[in-house]
mmCIF file of C-alpha atoms and ligand atoms in Angstrom:
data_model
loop_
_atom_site.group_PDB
_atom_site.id
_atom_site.type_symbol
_atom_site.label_atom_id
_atom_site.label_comp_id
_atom_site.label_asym_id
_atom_site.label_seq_id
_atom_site.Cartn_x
_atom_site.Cartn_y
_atom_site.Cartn_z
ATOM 1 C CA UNK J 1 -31.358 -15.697 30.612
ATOM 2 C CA UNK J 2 -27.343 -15.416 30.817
ATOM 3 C CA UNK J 3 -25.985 -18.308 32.147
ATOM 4 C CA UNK J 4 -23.646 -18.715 35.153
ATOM 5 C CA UNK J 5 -20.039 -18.989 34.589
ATOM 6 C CA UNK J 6 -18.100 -21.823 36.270
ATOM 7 C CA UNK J 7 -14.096 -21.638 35.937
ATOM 8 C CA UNK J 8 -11.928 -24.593 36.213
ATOM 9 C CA UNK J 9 -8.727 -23.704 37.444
ATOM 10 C CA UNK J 10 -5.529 -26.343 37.037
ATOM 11 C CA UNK J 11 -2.146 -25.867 37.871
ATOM 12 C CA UNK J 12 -0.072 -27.912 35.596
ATOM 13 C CA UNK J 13 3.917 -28.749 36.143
ATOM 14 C CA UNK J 14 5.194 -31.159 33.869
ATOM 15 C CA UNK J 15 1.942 -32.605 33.239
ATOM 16 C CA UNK J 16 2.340 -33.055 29.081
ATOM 17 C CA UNK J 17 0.766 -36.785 29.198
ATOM 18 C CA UNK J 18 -2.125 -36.094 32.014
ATOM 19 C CA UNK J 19 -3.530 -33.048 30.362
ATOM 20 C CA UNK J 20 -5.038 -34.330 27.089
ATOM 21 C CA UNK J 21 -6.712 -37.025 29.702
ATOM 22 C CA UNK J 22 -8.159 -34.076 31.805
ATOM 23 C CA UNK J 23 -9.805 -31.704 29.215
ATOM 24 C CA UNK J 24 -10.874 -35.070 27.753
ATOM 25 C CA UNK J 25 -12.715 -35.876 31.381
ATOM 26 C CA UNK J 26 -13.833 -32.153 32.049
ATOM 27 C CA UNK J 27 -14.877 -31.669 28.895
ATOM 28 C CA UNK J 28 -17.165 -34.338 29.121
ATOM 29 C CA UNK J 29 -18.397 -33.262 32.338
ATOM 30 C CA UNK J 30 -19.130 -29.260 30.975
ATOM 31 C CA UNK J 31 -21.157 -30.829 28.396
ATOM 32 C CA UNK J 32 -23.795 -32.984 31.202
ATOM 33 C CA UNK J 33 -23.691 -29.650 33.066
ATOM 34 C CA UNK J 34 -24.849 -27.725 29.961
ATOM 35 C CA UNK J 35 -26.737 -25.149 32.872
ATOM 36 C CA UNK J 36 -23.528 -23.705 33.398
ATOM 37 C CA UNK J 37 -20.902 -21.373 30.758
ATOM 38 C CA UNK J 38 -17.688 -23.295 31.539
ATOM 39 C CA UNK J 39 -13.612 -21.340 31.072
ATOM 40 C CA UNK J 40 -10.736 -23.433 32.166
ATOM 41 C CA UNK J 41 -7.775 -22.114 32.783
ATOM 42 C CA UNK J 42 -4.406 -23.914 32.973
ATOM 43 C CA UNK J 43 -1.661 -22.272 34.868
ATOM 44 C CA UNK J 44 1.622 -23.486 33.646
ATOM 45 C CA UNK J 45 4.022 -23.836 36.380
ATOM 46 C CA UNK J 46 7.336 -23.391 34.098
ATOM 47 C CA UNK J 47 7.249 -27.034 33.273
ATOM 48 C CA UNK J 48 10.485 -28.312 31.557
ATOM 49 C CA UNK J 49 8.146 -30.519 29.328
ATOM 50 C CA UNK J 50 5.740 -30.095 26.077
ATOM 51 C CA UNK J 51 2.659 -28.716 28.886
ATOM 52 C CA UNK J 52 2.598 -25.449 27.146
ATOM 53 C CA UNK J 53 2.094 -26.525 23.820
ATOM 54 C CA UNK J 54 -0.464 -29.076 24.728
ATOM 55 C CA UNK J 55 -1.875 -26.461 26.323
ATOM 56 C CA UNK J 56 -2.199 -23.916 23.795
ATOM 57 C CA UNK J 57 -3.494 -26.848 21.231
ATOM 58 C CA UNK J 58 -6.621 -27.132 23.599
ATOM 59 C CA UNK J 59 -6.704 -23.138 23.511
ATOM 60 C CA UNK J 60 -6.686 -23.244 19.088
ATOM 61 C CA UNK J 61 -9.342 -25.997 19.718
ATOM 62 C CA UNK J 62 -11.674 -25.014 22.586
ATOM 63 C CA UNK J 63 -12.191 -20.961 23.082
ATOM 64 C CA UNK J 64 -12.999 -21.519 26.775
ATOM 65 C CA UNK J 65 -9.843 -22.705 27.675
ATOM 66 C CA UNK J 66 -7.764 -19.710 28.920
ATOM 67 C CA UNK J 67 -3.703 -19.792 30.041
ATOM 68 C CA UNK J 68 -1.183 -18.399 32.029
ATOM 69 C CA UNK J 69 2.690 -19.455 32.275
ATOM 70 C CA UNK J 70 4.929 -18.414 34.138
ATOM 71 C CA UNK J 71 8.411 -17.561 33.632
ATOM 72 C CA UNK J 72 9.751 -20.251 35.565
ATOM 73 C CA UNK J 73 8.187 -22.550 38.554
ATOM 74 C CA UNK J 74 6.709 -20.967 41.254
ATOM 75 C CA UNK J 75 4.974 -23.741 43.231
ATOM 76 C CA UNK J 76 1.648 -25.046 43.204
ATOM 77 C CA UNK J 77 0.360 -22.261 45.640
ATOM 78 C CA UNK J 78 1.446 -19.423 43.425
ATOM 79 C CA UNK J 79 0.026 -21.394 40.083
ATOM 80 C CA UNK J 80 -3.622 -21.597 42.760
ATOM 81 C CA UNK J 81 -3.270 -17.796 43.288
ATOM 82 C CA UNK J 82 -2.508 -16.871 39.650
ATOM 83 C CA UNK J 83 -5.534 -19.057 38.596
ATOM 84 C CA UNK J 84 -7.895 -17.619 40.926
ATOM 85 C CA UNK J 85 -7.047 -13.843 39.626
ATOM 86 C CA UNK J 86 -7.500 -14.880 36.265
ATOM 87 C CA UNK J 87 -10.874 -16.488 36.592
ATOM 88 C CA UNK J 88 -14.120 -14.635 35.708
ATOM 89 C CA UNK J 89 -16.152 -17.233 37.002
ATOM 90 C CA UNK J 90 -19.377 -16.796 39.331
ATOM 91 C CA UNK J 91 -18.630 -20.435 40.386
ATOM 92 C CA UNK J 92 -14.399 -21.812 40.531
ATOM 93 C CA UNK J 93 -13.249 -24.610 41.100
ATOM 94 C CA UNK J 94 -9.599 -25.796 41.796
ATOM 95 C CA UNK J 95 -8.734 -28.989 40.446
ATOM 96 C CA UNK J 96 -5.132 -30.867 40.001
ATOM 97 C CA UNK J 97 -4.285 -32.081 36.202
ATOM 98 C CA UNK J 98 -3.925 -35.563 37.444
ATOM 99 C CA UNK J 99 -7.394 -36.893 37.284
ATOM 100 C CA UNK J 100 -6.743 -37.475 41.332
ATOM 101 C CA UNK J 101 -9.608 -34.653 41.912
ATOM 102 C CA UNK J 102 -12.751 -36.507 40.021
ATOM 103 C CA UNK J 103 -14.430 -33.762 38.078
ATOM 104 C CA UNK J 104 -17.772 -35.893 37.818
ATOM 105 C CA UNK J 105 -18.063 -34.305 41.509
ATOM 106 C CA UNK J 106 -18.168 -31.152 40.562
ATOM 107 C CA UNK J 107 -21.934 -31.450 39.744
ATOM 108 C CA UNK J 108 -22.768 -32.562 43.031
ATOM 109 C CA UNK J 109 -20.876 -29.820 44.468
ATOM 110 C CA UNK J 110 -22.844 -27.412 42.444
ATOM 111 C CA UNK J 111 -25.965 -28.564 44.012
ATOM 112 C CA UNK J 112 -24.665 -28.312 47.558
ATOM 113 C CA UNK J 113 -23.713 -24.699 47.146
ATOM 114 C CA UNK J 114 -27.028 -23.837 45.028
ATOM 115 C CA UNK J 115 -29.621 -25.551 46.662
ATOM 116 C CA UNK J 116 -28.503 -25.790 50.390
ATOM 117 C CA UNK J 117 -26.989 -22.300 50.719
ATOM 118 C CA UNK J 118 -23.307 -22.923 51.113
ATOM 119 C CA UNK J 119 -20.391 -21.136 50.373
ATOM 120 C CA UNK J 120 -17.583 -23.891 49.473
ATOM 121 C CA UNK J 121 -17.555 -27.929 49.105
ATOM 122 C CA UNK J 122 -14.542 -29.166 49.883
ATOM 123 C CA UNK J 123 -13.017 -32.579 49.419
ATOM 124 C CA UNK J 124 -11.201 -34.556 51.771
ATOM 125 C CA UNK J 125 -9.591 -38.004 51.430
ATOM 126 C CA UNK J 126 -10.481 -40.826 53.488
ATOM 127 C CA UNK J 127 -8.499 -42.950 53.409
ATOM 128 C CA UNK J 128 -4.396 -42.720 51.977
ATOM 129 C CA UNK J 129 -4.182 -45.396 49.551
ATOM 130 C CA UNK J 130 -1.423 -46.159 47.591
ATOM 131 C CA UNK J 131 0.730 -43.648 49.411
ATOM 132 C CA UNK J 132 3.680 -44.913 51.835
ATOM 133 C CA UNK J 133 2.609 -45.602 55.451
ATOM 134 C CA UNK J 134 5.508 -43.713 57.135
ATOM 135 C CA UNK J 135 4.504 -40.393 54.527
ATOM 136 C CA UNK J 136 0.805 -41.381 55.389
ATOM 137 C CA UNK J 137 1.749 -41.619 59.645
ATOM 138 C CA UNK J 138 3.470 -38.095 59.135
ATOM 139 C CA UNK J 139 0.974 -36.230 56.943
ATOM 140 C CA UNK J 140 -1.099 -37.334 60.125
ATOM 141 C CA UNK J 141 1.238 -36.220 63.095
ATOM 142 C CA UNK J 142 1.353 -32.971 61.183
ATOM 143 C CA UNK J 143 -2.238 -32.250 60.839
ATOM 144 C CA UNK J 144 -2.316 -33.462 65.147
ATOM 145 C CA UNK J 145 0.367 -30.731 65.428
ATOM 146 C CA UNK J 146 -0.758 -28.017 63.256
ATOM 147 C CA UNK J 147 -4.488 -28.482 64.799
ATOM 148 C CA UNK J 148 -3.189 -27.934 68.821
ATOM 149 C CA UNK J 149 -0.705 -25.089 67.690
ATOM 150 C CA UNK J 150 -2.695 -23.499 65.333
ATOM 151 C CA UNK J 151 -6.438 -21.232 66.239
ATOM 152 C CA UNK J 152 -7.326 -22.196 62.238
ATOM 153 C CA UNK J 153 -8.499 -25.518 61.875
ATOM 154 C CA UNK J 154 -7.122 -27.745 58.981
ATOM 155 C CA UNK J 155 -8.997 -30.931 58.097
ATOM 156 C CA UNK J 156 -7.444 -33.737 57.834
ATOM 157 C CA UNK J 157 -7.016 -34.963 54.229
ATOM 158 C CA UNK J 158 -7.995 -32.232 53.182
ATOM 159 C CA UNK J 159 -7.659 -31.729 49.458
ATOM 160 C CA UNK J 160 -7.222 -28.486 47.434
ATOM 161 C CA UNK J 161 -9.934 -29.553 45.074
ATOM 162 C CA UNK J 162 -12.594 -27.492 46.024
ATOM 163 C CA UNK J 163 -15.861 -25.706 44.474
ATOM 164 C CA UNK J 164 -15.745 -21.844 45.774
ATOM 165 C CA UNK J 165 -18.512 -18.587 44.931
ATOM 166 C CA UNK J 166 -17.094 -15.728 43.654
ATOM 167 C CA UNK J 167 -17.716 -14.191 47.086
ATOM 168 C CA UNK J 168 -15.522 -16.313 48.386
ATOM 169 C CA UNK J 169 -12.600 -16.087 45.633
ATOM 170 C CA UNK J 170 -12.581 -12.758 46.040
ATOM 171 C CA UNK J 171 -11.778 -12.674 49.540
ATOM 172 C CA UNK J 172 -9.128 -15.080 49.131
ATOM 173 C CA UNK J 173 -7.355 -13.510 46.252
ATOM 174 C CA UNK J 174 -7.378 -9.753 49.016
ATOM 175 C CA UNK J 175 -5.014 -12.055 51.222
ATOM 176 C CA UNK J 176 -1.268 -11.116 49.135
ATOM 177 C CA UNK J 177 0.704 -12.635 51.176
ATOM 178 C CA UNK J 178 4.221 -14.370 49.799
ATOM 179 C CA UNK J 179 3.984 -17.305 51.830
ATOM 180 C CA UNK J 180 0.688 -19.126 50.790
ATOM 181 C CA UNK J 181 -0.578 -21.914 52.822
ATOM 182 C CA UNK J 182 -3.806 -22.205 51.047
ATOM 183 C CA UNK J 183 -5.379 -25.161 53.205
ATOM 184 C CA UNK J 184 -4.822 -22.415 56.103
ATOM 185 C CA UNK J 185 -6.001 -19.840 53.993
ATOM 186 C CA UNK J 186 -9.146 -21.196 53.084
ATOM 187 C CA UNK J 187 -10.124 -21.883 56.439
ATOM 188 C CA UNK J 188 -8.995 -18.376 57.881
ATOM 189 C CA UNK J 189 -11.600 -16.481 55.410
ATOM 190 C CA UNK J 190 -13.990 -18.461 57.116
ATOM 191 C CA UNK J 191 -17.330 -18.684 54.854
ATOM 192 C CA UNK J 192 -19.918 -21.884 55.228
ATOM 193 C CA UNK J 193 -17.864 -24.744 53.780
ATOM 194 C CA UNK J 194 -19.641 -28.350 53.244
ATOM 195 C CA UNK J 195 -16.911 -31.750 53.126
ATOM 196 C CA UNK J 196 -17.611 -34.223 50.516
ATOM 197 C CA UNK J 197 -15.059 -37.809 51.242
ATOM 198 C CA UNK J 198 -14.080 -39.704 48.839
ATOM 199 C CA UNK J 199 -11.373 -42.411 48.250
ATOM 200 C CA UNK J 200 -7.677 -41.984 47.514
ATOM 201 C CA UNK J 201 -7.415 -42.238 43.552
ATOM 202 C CA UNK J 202 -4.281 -42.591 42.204
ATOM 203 C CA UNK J 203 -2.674 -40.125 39.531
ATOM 204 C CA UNK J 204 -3.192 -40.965 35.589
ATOM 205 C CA UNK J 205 -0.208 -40.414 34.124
ATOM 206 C CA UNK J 206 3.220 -38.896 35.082
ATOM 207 C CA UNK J 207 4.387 -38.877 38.325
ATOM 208 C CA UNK J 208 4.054 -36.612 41.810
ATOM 209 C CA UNK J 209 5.846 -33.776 41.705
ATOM 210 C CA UNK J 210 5.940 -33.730 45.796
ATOM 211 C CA UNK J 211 9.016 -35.465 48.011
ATOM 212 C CA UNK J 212 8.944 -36.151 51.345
ATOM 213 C CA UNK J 213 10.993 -33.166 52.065
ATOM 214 C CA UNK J 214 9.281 -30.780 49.900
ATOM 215 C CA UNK J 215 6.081 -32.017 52.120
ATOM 216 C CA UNK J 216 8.258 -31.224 55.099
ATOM 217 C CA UNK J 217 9.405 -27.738 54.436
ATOM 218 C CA UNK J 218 5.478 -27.314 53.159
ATOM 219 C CA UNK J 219 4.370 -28.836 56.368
ATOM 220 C CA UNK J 220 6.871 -26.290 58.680
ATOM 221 C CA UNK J 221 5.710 -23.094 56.260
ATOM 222 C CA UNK J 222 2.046 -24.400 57.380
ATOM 223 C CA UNK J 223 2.894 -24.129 60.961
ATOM 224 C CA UNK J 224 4.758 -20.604 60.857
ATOM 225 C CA UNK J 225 2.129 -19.746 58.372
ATOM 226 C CA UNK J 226 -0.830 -20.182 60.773
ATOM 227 C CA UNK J 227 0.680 -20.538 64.492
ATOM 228 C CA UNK J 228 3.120 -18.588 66.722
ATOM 229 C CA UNK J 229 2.837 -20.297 69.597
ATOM 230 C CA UNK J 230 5.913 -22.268 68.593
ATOM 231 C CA UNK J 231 8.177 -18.820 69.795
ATOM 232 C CA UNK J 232 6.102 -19.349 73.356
ATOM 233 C CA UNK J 233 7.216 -22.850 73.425
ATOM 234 C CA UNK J 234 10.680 -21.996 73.273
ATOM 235 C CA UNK J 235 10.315 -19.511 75.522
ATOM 236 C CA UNK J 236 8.433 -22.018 78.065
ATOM 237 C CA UNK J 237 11.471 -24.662 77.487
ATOM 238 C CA UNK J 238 14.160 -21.911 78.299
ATOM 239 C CA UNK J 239 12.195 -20.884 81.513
ATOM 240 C CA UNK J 240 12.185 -24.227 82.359
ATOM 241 C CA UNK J 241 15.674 -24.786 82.050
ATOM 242 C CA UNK J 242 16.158 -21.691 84.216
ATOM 243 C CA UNK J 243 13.989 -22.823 86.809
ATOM 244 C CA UNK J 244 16.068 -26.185 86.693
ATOM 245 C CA UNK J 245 19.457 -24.812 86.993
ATOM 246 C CA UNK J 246 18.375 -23.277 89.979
ATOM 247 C CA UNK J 247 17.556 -25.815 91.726
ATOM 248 C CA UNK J 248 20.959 -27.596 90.628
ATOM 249 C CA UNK J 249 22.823 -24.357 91.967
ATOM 250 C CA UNK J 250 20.885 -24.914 95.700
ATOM 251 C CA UNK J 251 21.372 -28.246 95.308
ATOM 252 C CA UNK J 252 25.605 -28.182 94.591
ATOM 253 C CA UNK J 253 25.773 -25.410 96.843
ATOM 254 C CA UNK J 254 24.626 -27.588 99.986
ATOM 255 C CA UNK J 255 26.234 -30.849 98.779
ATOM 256 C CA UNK J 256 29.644 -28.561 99.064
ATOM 257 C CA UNK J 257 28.563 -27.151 102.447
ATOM 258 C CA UNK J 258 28.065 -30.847 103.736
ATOM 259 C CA UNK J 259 30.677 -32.849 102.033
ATOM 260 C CA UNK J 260 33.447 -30.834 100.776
ATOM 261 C CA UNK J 261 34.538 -30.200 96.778
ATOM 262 C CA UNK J 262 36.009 -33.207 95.581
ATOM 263 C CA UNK J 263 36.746 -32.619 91.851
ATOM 264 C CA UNK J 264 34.448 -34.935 89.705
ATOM 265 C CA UNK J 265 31.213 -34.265 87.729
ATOM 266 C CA UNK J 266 32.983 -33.592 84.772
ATOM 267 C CA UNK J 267 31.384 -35.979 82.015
ATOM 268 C CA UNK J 268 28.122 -34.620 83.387
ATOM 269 C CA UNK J 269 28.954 -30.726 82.996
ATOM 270 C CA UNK J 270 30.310 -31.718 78.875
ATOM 271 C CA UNK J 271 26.490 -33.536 78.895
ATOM 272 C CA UNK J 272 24.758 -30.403 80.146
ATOM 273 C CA UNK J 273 26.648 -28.051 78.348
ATOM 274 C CA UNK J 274 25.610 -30.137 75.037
ATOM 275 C CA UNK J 275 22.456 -30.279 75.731
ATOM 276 C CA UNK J 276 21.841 -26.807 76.571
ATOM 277 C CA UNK J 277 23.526 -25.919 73.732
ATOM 278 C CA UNK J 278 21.522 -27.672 71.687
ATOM 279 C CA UNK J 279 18.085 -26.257 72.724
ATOM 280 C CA UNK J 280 19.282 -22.985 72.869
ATOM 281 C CA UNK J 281 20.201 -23.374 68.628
ATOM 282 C CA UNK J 282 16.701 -25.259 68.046
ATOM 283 C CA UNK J 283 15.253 -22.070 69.784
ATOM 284 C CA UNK J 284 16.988 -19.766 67.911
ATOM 285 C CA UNK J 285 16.119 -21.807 64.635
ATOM 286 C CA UNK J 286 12.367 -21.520 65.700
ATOM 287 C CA UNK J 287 13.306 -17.770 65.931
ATOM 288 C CA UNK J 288 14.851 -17.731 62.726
ATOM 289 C CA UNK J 289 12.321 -19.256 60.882
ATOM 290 C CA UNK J 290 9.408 -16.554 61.672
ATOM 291 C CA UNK J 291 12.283 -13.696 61.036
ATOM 292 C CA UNK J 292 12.939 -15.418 57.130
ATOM 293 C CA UNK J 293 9.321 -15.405 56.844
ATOM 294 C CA UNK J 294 8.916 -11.722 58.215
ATOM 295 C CA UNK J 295 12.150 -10.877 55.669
ATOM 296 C CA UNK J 296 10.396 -12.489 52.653
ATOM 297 C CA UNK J 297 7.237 -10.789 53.451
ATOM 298 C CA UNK J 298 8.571 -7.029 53.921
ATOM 299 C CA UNK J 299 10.402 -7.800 50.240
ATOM 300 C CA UNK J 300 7.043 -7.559 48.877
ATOM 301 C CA UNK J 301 8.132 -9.915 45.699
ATOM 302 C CA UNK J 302 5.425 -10.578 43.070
ATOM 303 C CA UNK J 303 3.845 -13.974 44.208
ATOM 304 C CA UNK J 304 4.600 -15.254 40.447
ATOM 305 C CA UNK J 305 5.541 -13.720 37.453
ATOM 306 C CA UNK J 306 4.155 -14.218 33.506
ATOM 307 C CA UNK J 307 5.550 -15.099 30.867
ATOM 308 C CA UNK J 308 2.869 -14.975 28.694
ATOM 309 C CA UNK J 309 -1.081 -16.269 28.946
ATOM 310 C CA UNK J 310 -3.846 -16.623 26.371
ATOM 311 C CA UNK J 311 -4.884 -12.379 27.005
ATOM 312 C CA UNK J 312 -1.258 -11.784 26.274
ATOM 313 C CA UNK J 313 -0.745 -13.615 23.141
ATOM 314 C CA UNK J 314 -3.568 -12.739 21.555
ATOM 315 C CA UNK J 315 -3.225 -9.418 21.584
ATOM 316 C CA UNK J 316 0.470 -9.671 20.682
ATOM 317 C CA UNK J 317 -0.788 -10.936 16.756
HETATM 318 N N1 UDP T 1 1.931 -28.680 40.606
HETATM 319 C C1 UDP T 1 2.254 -27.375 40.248
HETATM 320 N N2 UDP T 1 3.486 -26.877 40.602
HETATM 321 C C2 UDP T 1 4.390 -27.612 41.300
HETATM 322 C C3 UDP T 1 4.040 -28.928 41.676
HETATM 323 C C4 UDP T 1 2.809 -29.423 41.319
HETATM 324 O O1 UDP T 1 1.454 -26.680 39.622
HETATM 325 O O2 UDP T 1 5.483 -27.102 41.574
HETATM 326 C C5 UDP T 1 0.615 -29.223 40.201
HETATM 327 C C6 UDP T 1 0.680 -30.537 39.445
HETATM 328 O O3 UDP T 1 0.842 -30.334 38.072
HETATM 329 C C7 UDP T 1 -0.668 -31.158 39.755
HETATM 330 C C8 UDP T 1 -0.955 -30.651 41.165
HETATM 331 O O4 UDP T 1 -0.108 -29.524 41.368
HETATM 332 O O5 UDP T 1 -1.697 -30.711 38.885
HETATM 333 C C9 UDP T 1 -0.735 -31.706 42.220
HETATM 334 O O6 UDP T 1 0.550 -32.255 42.090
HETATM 335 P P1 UDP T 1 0.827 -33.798 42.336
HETATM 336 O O7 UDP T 1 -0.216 -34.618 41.653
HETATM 337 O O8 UDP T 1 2.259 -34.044 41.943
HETATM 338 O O9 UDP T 1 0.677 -33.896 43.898
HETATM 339 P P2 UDP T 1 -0.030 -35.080 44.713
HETATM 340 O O10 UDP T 1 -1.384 -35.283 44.093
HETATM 341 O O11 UDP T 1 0.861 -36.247 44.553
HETATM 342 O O12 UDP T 1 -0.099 -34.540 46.117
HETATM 343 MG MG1 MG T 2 -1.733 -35.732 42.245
#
């Protein structure tokens, strides 16, 4: 009987000194799961380092391992997306090049999905260490947020490494849009999903590729991405101030009835006027922020673009 085919998918950016490690590790693992055909495919993030060429070493060396690199760097979402097209698998799974995603889960997963009839093991983080407490206090404020504005819920700690059926893949891959928030996306195609925990493990070799403000912007796209009910907030805070200024107005109007109009009040007007100001541009940058998304959306750009991959180059000589 054929076997089943499980693809690893990894999304590499600068990873030249982790990568050897990993195919080293998931080798090892392909070999105790000898059940299963194995194809790993390394997306190439247009690192500025040697990844391609280790990459295409392993390809020379190993005929499952499969690539795609792209022109320049599109982000890790775009590298997840690209992988998950390329894949032939009956079984994927998305891992990081890092070692940070242990593949010696992956069998475990297997079983889950086999035996007890699920569609997708996830894996989430318990606990955050050897990350910063103040990025650590904010990665959970956001997930607080994103879980009250948004109708999709997003675990906590959640992890992209995850073990997915084709089924699954599939539907994922229909969703095109430009801005990919996969932990969102995952969750939105719905499909039985099981949570394995494990403990932070720190990275091998090289370093993150994320700053705190690159997890920032990612954390607003997340929000726009999966929630609107931002735009009704502003809207409820401009009511408000309506409703408040109105009461002001009654208010001045019968203080001037009763006492006269002696001129003073004016370091209070210059504190109004600033403050009203103010929430009045944060509204219109809520505003803004869903029209950019709506005006990168409607371009319709390609969601990465190819330099060249293992297909490519092969039939090129
Ligand atoms: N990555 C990528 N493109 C990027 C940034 C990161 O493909 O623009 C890959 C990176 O090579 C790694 C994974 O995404 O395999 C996770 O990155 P990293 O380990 O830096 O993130 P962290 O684990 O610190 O959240
Ligand atoms: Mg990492």
């Amino acid at each position: 009987m054929k076997k089943e085919l499980l693809s690893v998918v990894v999304s590499c950016y600068n990873e030249e000194e982790a990568l050897p490690l990993f195919y080293k590790e998931i080798n090892k693992i392909s070999k105790e799961m000898n059940y299963l055909d194995f194809e790993f495919i390394f997306v190439n993030d247009g690192s500025k380092d040697k990844t391609i060429e280790v990459i295409k070493k392993l390809h020379k060396k190993d005929k499952r391992v499969r690539y795609v690199s792209f022109s320049r760097n599109f982000g890790k979402e775009a590298a997840m997306y690209a992988g998950l097209e390329a894949s032939f698998g009956d079984y994927v799974t998305l891992m990081d090049a890092d070692l940070q995603d242990p593949p010696s889960l992956l069998e475990e997963m297997y079983n889950l999905i086999k035996d007890e009839g699920y569609d997708c093991v996830g894996t989430r983080r318990v606990t955050r260490k050897g990350e910063p407490p103040i990025r650590s206090f904010f990665a959970r404020m956001f997930y607080k947020i994103i879980n009250k504005l948004s109708s999709i819920e997003m675990v906590d700690g959640a992890r992209d490494y995850r073990l997915m059926t084709r089924q699954m893949v599939d539907s994922i891959i229909s969703l095109k849009e430009y801005n990919r928030y996969s932990k969102g996306l995952f969750s939105f195609v719905g499909f039985k999903t099981k949570w394995l925990e494990y403990e932070n493990i720190e990275r091998v070799a090289g370093e993150t590729k994320w700053s705190f403000w690159k997890l920032f912007i990612y954390a607003i796209d997340g929000i726009c991405a999966f929630s609107t009910k931002p735009l009704v907030i502003s809207a409820l805070i401009g009511l408000m101030f309506c409703i408040i200024s109105f009461i002001m107005i009654l208010f001045i109007i019968v203080k001037t009835v009763l006492y006269g109009d002696p001129v003073n009040g004016w370091p209070s007007l210059v504190c109004i006027i600033f403050m009203v100001s103010g929430i009045q541009l944060f509204c219109m940058g809520i505003m803004g922020e869903y029209l950019a998304k709506t005006y990168l959306e409607t371009k319709n750009r390609p969601i990465y673009i190819v330099k060249e991959s293992s297909e490519k180059s092969e039939k090129g000589n």
